[in-house]
mmCIF file of C-alpha atoms and ligand atoms in Angstrom:
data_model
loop_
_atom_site.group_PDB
_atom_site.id
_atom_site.type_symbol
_atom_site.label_atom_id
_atom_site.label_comp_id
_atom_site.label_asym_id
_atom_site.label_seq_id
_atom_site.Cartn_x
_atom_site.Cartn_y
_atom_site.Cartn_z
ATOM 1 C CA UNK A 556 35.154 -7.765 -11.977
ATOM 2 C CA UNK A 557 38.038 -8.917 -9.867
ATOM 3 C CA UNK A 558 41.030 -6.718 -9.918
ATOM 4 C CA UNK A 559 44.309 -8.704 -10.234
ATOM 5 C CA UNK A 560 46.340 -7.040 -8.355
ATOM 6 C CA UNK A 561 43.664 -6.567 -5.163
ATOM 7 C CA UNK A 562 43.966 -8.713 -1.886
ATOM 8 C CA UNK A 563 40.646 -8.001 -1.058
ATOM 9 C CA UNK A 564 39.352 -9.584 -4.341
ATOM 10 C CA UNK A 565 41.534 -12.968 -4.077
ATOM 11 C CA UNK A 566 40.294 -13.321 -0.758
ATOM 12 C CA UNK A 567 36.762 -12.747 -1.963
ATOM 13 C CA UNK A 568 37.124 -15.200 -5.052
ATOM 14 C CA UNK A 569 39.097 -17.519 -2.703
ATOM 15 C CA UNK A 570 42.349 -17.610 -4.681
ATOM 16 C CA UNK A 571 43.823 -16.700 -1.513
ATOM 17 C CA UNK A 572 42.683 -18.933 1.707
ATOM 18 C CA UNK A 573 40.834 -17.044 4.203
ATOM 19 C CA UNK A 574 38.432 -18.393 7.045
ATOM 20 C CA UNK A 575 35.459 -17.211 6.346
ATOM 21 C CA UNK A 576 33.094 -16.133 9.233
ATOM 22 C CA UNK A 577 29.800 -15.723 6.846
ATOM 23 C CA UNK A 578 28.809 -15.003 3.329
ATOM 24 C CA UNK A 579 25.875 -14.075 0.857
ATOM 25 C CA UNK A 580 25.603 -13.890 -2.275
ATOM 26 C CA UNK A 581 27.331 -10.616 -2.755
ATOM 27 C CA UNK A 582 29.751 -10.293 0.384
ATOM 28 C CA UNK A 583 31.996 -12.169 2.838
ATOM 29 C CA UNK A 584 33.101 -11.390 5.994
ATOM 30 C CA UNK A 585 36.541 -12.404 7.913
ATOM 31 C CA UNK A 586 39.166 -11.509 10.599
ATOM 32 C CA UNK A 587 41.184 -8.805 10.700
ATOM 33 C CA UNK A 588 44.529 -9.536 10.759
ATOM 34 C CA UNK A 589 45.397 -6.783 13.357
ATOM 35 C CA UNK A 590 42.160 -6.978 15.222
ATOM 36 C CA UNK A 591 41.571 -4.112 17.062
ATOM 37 C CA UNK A 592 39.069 -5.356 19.756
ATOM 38 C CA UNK A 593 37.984 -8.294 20.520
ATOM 39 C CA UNK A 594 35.687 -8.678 17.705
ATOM 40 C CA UNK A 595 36.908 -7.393 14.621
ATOM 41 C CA UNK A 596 35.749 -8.409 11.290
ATOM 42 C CA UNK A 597 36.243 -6.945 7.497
ATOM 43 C CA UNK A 598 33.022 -7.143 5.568
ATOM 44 C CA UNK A 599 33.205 -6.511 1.973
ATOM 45 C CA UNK A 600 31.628 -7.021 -1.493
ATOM 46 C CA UNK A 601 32.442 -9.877 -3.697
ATOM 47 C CA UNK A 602 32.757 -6.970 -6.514
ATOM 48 C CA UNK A 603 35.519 -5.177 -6.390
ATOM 49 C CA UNK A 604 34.949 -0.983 -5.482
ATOM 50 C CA UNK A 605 37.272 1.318 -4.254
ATOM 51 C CA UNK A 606 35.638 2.295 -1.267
ATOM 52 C CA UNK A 607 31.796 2.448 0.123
ATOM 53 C CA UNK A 608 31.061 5.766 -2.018
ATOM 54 C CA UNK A 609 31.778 3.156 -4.967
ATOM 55 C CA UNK A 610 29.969 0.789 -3.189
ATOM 56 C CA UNK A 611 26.976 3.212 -2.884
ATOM 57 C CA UNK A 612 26.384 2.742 -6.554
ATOM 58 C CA UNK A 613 25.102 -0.518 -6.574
ATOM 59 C CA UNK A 614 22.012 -1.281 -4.145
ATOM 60 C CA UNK A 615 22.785 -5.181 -4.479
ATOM 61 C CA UNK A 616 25.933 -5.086 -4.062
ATOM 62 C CA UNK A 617 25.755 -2.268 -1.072
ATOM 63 C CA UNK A 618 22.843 -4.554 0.837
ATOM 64 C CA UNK A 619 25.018 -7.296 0.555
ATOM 65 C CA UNK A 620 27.430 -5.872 2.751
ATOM 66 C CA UNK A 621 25.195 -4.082 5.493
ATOM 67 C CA UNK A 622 22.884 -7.263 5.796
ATOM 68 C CA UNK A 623 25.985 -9.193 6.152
ATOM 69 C CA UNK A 624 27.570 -7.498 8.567
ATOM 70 C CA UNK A 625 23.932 -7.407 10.556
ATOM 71 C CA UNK A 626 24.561 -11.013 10.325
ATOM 72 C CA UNK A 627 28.442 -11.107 11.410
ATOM 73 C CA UNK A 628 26.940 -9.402 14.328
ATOM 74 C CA UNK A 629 24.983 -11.489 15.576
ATOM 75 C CA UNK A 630 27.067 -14.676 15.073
ATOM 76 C CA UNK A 631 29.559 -12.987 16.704
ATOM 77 C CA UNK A 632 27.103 -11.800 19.907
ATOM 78 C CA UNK A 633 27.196 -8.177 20.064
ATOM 79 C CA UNK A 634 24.098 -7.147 18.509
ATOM 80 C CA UNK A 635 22.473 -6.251 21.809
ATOM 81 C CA UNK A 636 25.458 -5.046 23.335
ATOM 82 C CA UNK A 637 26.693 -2.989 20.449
ATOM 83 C CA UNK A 638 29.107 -2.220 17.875
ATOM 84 C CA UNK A 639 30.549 -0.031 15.538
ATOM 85 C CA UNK A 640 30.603 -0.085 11.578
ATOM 86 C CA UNK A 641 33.056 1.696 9.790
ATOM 87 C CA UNK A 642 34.286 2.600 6.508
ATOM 88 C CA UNK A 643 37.116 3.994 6.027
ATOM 89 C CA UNK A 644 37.435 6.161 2.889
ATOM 90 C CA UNK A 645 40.347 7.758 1.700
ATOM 91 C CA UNK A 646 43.297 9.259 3.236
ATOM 92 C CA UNK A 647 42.120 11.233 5.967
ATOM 93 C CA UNK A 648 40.327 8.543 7.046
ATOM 94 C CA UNK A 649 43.436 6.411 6.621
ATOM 95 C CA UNK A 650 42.272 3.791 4.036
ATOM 96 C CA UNK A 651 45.146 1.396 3.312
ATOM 97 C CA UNK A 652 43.484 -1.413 1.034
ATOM 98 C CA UNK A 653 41.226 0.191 -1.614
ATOM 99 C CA UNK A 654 38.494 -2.542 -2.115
ATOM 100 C CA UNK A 655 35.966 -1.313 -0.418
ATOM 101 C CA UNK A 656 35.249 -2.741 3.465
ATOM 102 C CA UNK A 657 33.276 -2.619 6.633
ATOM 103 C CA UNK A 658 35.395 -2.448 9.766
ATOM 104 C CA UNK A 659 32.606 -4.469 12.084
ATOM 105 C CA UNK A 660 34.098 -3.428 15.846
ATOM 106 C CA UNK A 661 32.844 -4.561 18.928
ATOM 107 C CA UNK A 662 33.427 -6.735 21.733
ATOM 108 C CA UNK A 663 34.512 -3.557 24.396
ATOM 109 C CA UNK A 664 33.213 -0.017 24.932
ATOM 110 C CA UNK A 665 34.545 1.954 22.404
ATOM 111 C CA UNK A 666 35.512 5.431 22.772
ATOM 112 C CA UNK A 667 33.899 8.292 20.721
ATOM 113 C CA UNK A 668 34.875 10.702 19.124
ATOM 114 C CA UNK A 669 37.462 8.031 17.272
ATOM 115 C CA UNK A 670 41.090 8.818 16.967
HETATM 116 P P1 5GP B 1146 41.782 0.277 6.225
HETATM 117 O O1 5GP B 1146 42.979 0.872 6.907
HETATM 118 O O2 5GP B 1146 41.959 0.287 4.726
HETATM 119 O O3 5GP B 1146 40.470 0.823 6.659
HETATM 120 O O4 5GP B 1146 41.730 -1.238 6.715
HETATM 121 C C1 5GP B 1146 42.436 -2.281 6.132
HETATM 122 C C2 5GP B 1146 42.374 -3.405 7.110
HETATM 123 O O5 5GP B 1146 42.759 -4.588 6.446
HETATM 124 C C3 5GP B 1146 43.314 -3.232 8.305
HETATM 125 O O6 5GP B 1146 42.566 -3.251 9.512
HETATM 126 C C4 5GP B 1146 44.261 -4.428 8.192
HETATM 127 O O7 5GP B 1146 44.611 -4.973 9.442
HETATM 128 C C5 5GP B 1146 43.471 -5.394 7.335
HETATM 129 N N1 5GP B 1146 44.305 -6.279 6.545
HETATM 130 C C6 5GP B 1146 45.339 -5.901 5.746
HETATM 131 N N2 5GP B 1146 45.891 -6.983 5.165
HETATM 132 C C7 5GP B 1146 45.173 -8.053 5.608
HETATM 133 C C8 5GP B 1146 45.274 -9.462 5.354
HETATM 134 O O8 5GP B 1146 46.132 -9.943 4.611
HETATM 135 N N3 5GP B 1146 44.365 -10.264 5.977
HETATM 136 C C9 5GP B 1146 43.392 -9.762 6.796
HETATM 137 N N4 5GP B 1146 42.569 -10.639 7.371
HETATM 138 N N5 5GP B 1146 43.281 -8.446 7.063
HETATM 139 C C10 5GP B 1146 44.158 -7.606 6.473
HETATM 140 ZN ZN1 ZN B 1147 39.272 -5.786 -5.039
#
């Protein structure tokens, strides 16, 4: 179910216009509006959860996402040169919009261990 009040869920039931890079059946993926390298994509579920523990509890829903974001990859050319997948969950993790997402980085060599 679509939470009213979520961004993340208008986006994903199109009541708010966003270019869409790719979808499936249970996930879309599009720019992030503060891109933080050169290739960086949001990937989440059409369903809305509050983050990818949530997510965790549905195998359709939860393939939807990772296959999709193997996809975004390689439309987007980094698959053989790399990227990073990331979920941020929470507040030490800094989560800021609680529908649950994929940050798909790549695009440049990116450091490790993260900030
Ligand atoms: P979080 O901090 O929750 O892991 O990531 C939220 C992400 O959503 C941030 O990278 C932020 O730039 C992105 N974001 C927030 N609002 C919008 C928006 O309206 N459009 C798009 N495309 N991205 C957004
Ligand atoms: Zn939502």
């Amino acid at each position: 179910m679509a939470e009213t009040s979520c961004l993340f869920c208008k986006f994903a039931t199109g009541e708010i216009q966003v270019e869409l890079i790719a979808q499936n059946d249970g996930a879309v993926a599009f720019a992030d509006i503060n891109p933080q390298a050169s290739i960086h994509l949001l990937i989440i579920p059409k369903q809305h959860f509050e983050n990818v523990g949530e997510l965790a509890t549905s195998a359709a829903d939860l393939q939807a996402v990772m296959q999709l974001a193997r996809q975004a990859a390689e439309l987007s050319k980094i698959s053989d040169t790399g990227y990073r997948l990331v979920f941020n969950t929470g507040a030490d993790a800094g989560q800021t919009v609680f529908h649950a997402h994929g940050h798909l980085l790549g695009g440049r060599s990116l450091q490790w261990p993260p900030g």
